[in-house]
mmCIF file of C-alpha atoms in Angstrom:
data_model
loop_
_atom_site.group_PDB
_atom_site.id
_atom_site.type_symbol
_atom_site.label_atom_id
_atom_site.label_comp_id
_atom_site.label_asym_id
_atom_site.label_seq_id
_atom_site.Cartn_x
_atom_site.Cartn_y
_atom_site.Cartn_z
ATOM 1 C CA SER A 11 86.561 141.478 50.992
ATOM 2 C CA TYR A 12 86.285 144.929 49.471
ATOM 3 C CA GLU A 13 88.146 145.537 46.207
ATOM 4 C CA LEU A 14 89.110 148.513 44.083
ATOM 5 C CA THR A 15 89.539 147.731 40.388
ATOM 6 C CA GLN A 16 91.971 149.560 38.108
ATOM 7 C CA PRO A 17 93.076 148.827 34.532
ATOM 8 C CA PRO A 18 96.533 147.204 34.525
ATOM 9 C CA SER A 19 97.927 149.629 31.979
ATOM 10 C CA VAL A 20 97.247 152.895 30.169
ATOM 11 C CA SER A 21 99.344 154.268 27.345
ATOM 12 C CA VAL A 22 99.339 157.787 25.869
ATOM 13 C CA SER A 23 101.594 159.975 23.755
ATOM 14 C CA PRO A 24 103.239 163.031 25.322
ATOM 15 C CA GLY A 25 100.787 165.930 25.511
ATOM 16 C CA GLN A 26 97.718 163.704 25.410
ATOM 17 C CA THR A 27 95.266 163.263 28.264
ATOM 18 C CA ALA A 28 95.591 160.133 30.357
ATOM 19 C CA ARG A 29 92.650 158.869 32.369
ATOM 20 C CA ILE A 30 92.971 156.139 34.969
ATOM 21 C CA THR A 31 89.821 154.722 36.514
ATOM 22 C CA CYS A 32 89.142 153.057 39.843
ATOM 23 C CA SER A 33 85.886 151.303 40.595
ATOM 24 C CA GLY A 34 84.553 150.225 43.965
ATOM 25 C CA ASP A 35 81.144 149.743 45.515
ATOM 26 C CA ALA A 36 81.869 152.008 48.502
ATOM 27 C CA LEU A 37 83.188 154.961 46.494
ATOM 28 C CA PRO A 38 79.839 156.816 46.580
ATOM 29 C CA LYS A 39 80.347 157.112 50.358
ATOM 30 C CA LYS A 40 84.138 157.040 50.728
ATOM 31 C CA TYR A 41 86.861 159.321 49.462
ATOM 32 C CA ALA A 42 89.348 158.197 46.833
ATOM 33 C CA TYR A 43 93.051 158.971 46.990
ATOM 34 C CA TRP A 44 95.629 158.594 44.230
ATOM 35 C CA TYR A 45 99.320 157.812 44.528
ATOM 36 C CA GLN A 46 102.138 157.924 42.002
ATOM 37 C CA GLN A 47 105.017 155.509 42.420
ATOM 38 C CA LYS A 48 108.118 155.639 40.270
ATOM 39 C CA SER A 49 110.488 152.712 40.096
ATOM 40 C CA GLY A 50 112.416 152.173 43.327
ATOM 41 C CA GLN A 51 110.747 155.074 45.122
ATOM 42 C CA ALA A 52 108.117 155.501 47.816
ATOM 43 C CA PRO A 53 104.620 156.475 46.665
ATOM 44 C CA VAL A 54 103.649 160.142 46.413
ATOM 45 C CA LEU A 55 100.151 161.500 47.014
ATOM 46 C CA VAL A 56 98.844 163.283 43.915
ATOM 47 C CA ILE A 57 95.106 163.582 44.699
ATOM 48 C CA TYR A 58 93.268 163.356 48.014
ATOM 49 C CA GLU A 59 89.590 163.377 48.979
ATOM 50 C CA ASP A 60 88.514 162.661 45.397
ATOM 51 C CA SER A 61 89.658 165.888 43.775
ATOM 52 C CA LYS A 62 92.036 167.924 45.956
ATOM 53 C CA ARG A 63 95.604 168.418 44.825
ATOM 54 C CA PRO A 64 98.429 168.661 47.394
ATOM 55 C CA SER A 65 100.804 171.565 47.173
ATOM 56 C CA GLY A 66 103.651 170.887 44.783
ATOM 57 C CA ILE A 67 101.648 168.583 42.517
ATOM 58 C CA PRO A 68 101.368 169.988 38.957
ATOM 59 C CA GLU A 69 97.985 171.360 37.876
ATOM 60 C CA ARG A 70 97.792 168.797 35.070
ATOM 61 C CA PHE A 71 96.817 166.238 37.713
ATOM 62 C CA SER A 72 93.123 166.250 38.615
ATOM 63 C CA GLY A 73 90.646 163.870 40.174
ATOM 64 C CA SER A 74 86.929 163.263 40.091
ATOM 65 C CA SER A 75 84.470 160.761 41.461
ATOM 66 C CA SER A 76 80.976 159.816 40.355
ATOM 67 C CA GLY A 77 78.991 156.898 41.663
ATOM 68 C CA THR A 78 81.164 153.833 42.003
ATOM 69 C CA MET A 79 84.030 155.185 39.893
ATOM 70 C CA ALA A 80 86.866 157.572 40.649
ATOM 71 C CA THR A 81 89.077 158.926 37.883
ATOM 72 C CA LEU A 82 92.572 160.373 37.849
ATOM 73 C CA THR A 83 93.163 162.632 34.851
ATOM 74 C CA ILE A 84 96.547 163.826 33.677
ATOM 75 C CA SER A 85 95.998 166.591 31.149
ATOM 76 C CA GLY A 86 98.937 166.927 28.801
ATOM 77 C CA ALA A 87 100.873 163.961 30.150
ATOM 78 C CA GLN A 88 104.628 164.341 30.274
ATOM 79 C CA VAL A 89 107.318 161.694 29.942
ATOM 80 C CA GLU A 90 108.147 162.235 33.621
ATOM 81 C CA ASP A 91 104.599 161.174 34.550
ATOM 82 C CA GLU A 92 105.390 157.611 33.527
ATOM 83 C CA ALA A 93 104.880 155.590 36.706
ATOM 84 C CA ASP A 94 102.557 153.208 38.524
ATOM 85 C CA TYR A 95 99.403 154.811 39.872
ATOM 86 C CA TYR A 96 97.339 153.421 42.730
ATOM 87 C CA CYS A 97 93.915 154.401 43.958
ATOM 88 C CA TYR A 98 93.100 153.986 47.646
ATOM 89 C CA SER A 99 89.980 154.151 49.752
ATOM 90 C CA THR A 100 88.453 152.617 52.861
ATOM 91 C CA ASP A 101 85.743 150.016 53.331
ATOM 92 C CA SER A 102 82.717 150.150 55.608
ATOM 93 C CA SER A 103 84.904 149.110 58.560
ATOM 94 C CA ALA A 104 87.424 151.873 57.828
ATOM 95 C CA ASN A 105 90.047 149.359 56.691
ATOM 96 C CA GLY A 106 92.285 150.625 53.920
ATOM 97 C CA VAL A 107 92.202 149.176 50.421
ATOM 98 C CA PHE A 108 94.456 149.813 47.424
ATOM 99 C CA GLY A 109 93.610 149.161 43.848
ATOM 100 C CA GLY A 110 95.851 146.799 41.933
ATOM 101 C CA GLY A 111 97.727 149.642 40.275
ATOM 102 C CA THR A 112 97.921 151.008 36.733
ATOM 103 C CA LYS A 113 101.148 151.302 34.790
ATOM 104 C CA LEU A 114 101.104 154.553 32.832
ATOM 105 C CA THR A 115 103.310 154.618 29.760
ATOM 106 C CA VAL A 116 103.969 157.945 28.054
ATOM 107 C CA LEU A 117 105.718 157.549 24.705
ATOM 108 C CA GLN B 6 108.925 169.177 56.852
ATOM 109 C CA VAL B 7 107.448 165.745 57.541
ATOM 110 C CA HIS B 8 110.055 163.032 57.903
ATOM 111 C CA LEU B 9 109.366 159.333 58.458
ATOM 112 C CA VAL B 10 112.241 156.885 58.874
ATOM 113 C CA GLU B 11 111.646 153.166 59.143
ATOM 114 C CA SER B 12 114.125 150.752 60.681
ATOM 115 C CA GLY B 13 114.371 147.185 61.929
ATOM 116 C CA GLY B 14 113.932 145.242 58.715
ATOM 117 C CA GLY B 15 115.983 142.170 57.964
ATOM 118 C CA VAL B 16 115.919 138.458 57.263
ATOM 119 C CA VAL B 17 113.854 136.201 59.517
ATOM 120 C CA GLN B 18 112.924 132.535 59.314
ATOM 121 C CA PRO B 19 109.343 131.404 58.746
ATOM 122 C CA GLY B 20 107.486 131.335 62.045
ATOM 123 C CA GLY B 21 109.802 133.964 63.504
ATOM 124 C CA SER B 22 109.158 137.451 64.831
ATOM 125 C CA LEU B 23 110.400 140.926 64.010
ATOM 126 C CA ARG B 24 109.578 144.459 65.120
ATOM 127 C CA VAL B 25 109.953 147.380 62.745
ATOM 128 C CA SER B 26 109.912 150.993 63.874
ATOM 129 C CA CYS B 27 109.191 154.366 62.328
ATOM 130 C CA ALA B 28 110.646 157.590 63.733
ATOM 131 C CA ALA B 29 108.512 160.607 62.914
ATOM 132 C CA SER B 30 109.384 164.302 62.853
ATOM 133 C CA GLY B 31 108.213 167.552 61.326
ATOM 134 C CA PHE B 32 104.597 167.349 62.503
ATOM 135 C CA THR B 33 102.583 166.945 65.703
ATOM 136 C CA PHE B 34 102.825 163.151 65.908
ATOM 137 C CA ASN B 35 100.240 162.732 68.675
ATOM 138 C CA SER B 36 97.593 164.425 66.527
ATOM 139 C CA TYR B 37 97.670 162.058 63.556
ATOM 140 C CA GLY B 38 96.709 158.478 62.931
ATOM 141 C CA MET B 39 99.404 156.345 61.356
ATOM 142 C CA HIS B 40 99.423 153.437 58.917
ATOM 143 C CA TRP B 41 101.672 150.601 57.830
ATOM 144 C CA VAL B 42 101.578 149.694 54.140
ATOM 145 C CA ARG B 43 103.644 146.972 52.480
ATOM 146 C CA GLN B 44 104.761 146.096 48.976
ATOM 147 C CA ALA B 45 105.977 142.634 48.025
ATOM 148 C CA PRO B 46 108.754 142.536 45.408
ATOM 149 C CA GLY B 47 107.322 143.433 42.007
ATOM 150 C CA LYS B 48 103.785 143.671 43.390
ATOM 151 C CA GLY B 49 101.309 146.398 44.285
ATOM 152 C CA LEU B 50 100.673 148.241 47.521
ATOM 153 C CA GLU B 51 98.846 146.503 50.364
ATOM 154 C CA TRP B 52 97.427 148.334 53.372
ATOM 155 C CA VAL B 53 98.418 146.528 56.580
ATOM 156 C CA ALA B 54 97.244 148.403 59.687
ATOM 157 C CA PHE B 55 96.097 151.703 61.196
ATOM 158 C CA ILE B 56 96.360 153.208 64.678
ATOM 159 C CA ARG B 57 94.430 156.230 65.941
ATOM 160 C CA TYR B 58 96.351 159.317 67.013
ATOM 161 C CA ASP B 59 96.017 158.407 70.697
ATOM 162 C CA GLY B 60 96.529 154.666 70.244
ATOM 163 C CA SER B 61 93.009 153.830 71.414
ATOM 164 C CA TYR B 62 91.888 152.193 68.172
ATOM 165 C CA THR B 63 93.598 149.860 65.734
ATOM 166 C CA CYS B 64 92.527 147.882 62.691
ATOM 167 C CA TYR B 65 94.249 145.345 60.466
ATOM 168 C CA ALA B 66 94.110 143.730 57.062
ATOM 169 C CA ASP B 67 92.700 140.202 57.187
ATOM 170 C CA SER B 68 96.032 138.855 55.924
ATOM 171 C CA VAL B 69 97.840 139.932 59.123
ATOM 172 C CA LYS B 70 95.089 139.981 61.746
ATOM 173 C CA GLY B 71 96.066 138.009 64.832
ATOM 174 C CA ARG B 72 99.762 137.955 63.848
ATOM 175 C CA PHE B 73 100.742 141.638 63.610
ATOM 176 C CA THR B 74 100.314 144.378 66.214
ATOM 177 C CA ILE B 75 100.563 148.094 65.499
ATOM 178 C CA SER B 76 101.439 150.409 68.386
ATOM 179 C CA ARG B 77 102.859 153.846 69.039
ATOM 180 C CA ASP B 78 104.784 155.772 71.666
ATOM 181 C CA ASN B 79 103.744 159.404 71.430
ATOM 182 C CA SER B 80 106.414 160.430 73.932
ATOM 183 C CA LYS B 81 109.053 159.167 71.479
ATOM 184 C CA ASN B 82 107.275 160.111 68.224
ATOM 185 C CA THR B 83 107.654 156.499 67.141
ATOM 186 C CA LEU B 84 105.375 153.984 65.432
ATOM 187 C CA TYR B 85 105.875 150.229 65.671
ATOM 188 C CA LEU B 86 104.782 147.059 63.934
ATOM 189 C CA GLN B 87 105.307 143.809 65.803
ATOM 190 C CA MET B 88 105.199 140.903 63.383
ATOM 191 C CA ASN B 89 104.798 137.353 64.712
ATOM 192 C CA SER B 90 104.338 133.980 63.013
ATOM 193 C CA LEU B 91 105.926 135.381 59.883
ATOM 194 C CA ARG B 92 105.343 133.659 56.547
ATOM 195 C CA PRO B 93 107.242 133.831 53.254
ATOM 196 C CA GLU B 94 104.325 135.808 51.795
ATOM 197 C CA ASP B 95 105.009 138.569 54.354
ATOM 198 C CA THR B 96 108.240 139.369 52.491
ATOM 199 C CA ALA B 97 107.894 143.008 51.463
ATOM 200 C CA VAL B 98 109.051 146.562 51.883
ATOM 201 C CA TYR B 99 107.159 147.972 54.855
ATOM 202 C CA TYR B 100 106.276 151.662 54.726
ATOM 203 C CA CYS B 101 104.961 153.786 57.553
ATOM 204 C CA ALA B 102 102.651 156.578 56.471
ATOM 205 C CA LYS B 103 100.892 159.536 58.073
ATOM 206 C CA ASP B 104 97.119 159.935 57.864
ATOM 207 C CA VAL B 105 95.826 162.976 55.995
ATOM 208 C CA VAL B 106 93.374 164.149 58.664
ATOM 209 C CA GLY B 107 94.366 165.125 62.186
ATOM 210 C CA LEU B 108 92.506 163.876 65.265
ATOM 211 C CA ALA B 109 90.422 161.475 63.161
ATOM 212 C CA ASP B 110 88.665 158.575 64.853
ATOM 213 C CA THR B 111 89.356 156.180 61.985
ATOM 214 C CA GLY B 112 91.865 155.999 59.178
ATOM 215 C CA GLY B 113 91.569 157.805 55.899
ATOM 216 C CA GLY B 114 94.146 158.331 53.218
ATOM 217 C CA VAL B 115 97.834 158.891 53.779
ATOM 218 C CA ASP B 116 99.826 161.878 52.677
ATOM 219 C CA TYR B 117 103.447 161.282 53.684
ATOM 220 C CA TRP B 118 105.437 158.062 53.400
ATOM 221 C CA GLY B 119 108.763 156.879 54.682
ATOM 222 C CA GLN B 120 111.292 155.227 52.399
ATOM 223 C CA GLY B 121 110.470 151.770 53.697
ATOM 224 C CA THR B 122 112.318 148.891 55.332
ATOM 225 C CA LEU B 123 112.692 145.470 53.710
ATOM 226 C CA VAL B 124 111.532 142.396 55.588
ATOM 227 C CA THR B 125 112.515 139.039 54.096
ATOM 228 C CA VAL B 126 111.013 135.837 55.450
ATOM 229 C CA SER B 127 113.092 132.914 54.300
ATOM 230 C CA SER B 128 114.839 129.851 55.626
#
């Protein structure tokens, strides 16, 4: 079955740039989406269709995709950005797939 | 403002059945595909199922295929997930979520999520 691979954890100091990667064979043909989930809360969409930012999401969040890898970048990470981040895409049959999640620590 | 409210979770024995619902408001429900996504305690997100805006197409994760059925009632702005032959590994918070793109033939990403309903499968 199709898989999206993320690093389990990323750690940065406040104000630094955090990059979270997501690799998958279908990403050249399928959009990537990124979700932020804080403890005990429902996920929130932070990037859709590879690089678009929903209204209300801070400009420090950006996304890109090249080949089989999508990347979520948080420029000038803040303490409040500490959360689990999940990438999401679809396979050739249009079934949804989430990456395993990346725990972002900002300290 | 988009609002999704799940209900119907609870404790069920292995092999049992349960139906969870999701009441939608704040958008044109019959124009958007809908998804169910689940999260086992302490684990990551798992996509479960998708239904097209008009109910004419559905697809499922391999882990639930043949046991779960997604459906919708556009006259009631409500999404359903019928879960049969439940297993302990189905224990999770079940979220309903709205697809990003309107009138899409197949599922894409999701933009809005409910708060989830907990389903516990245990004897």
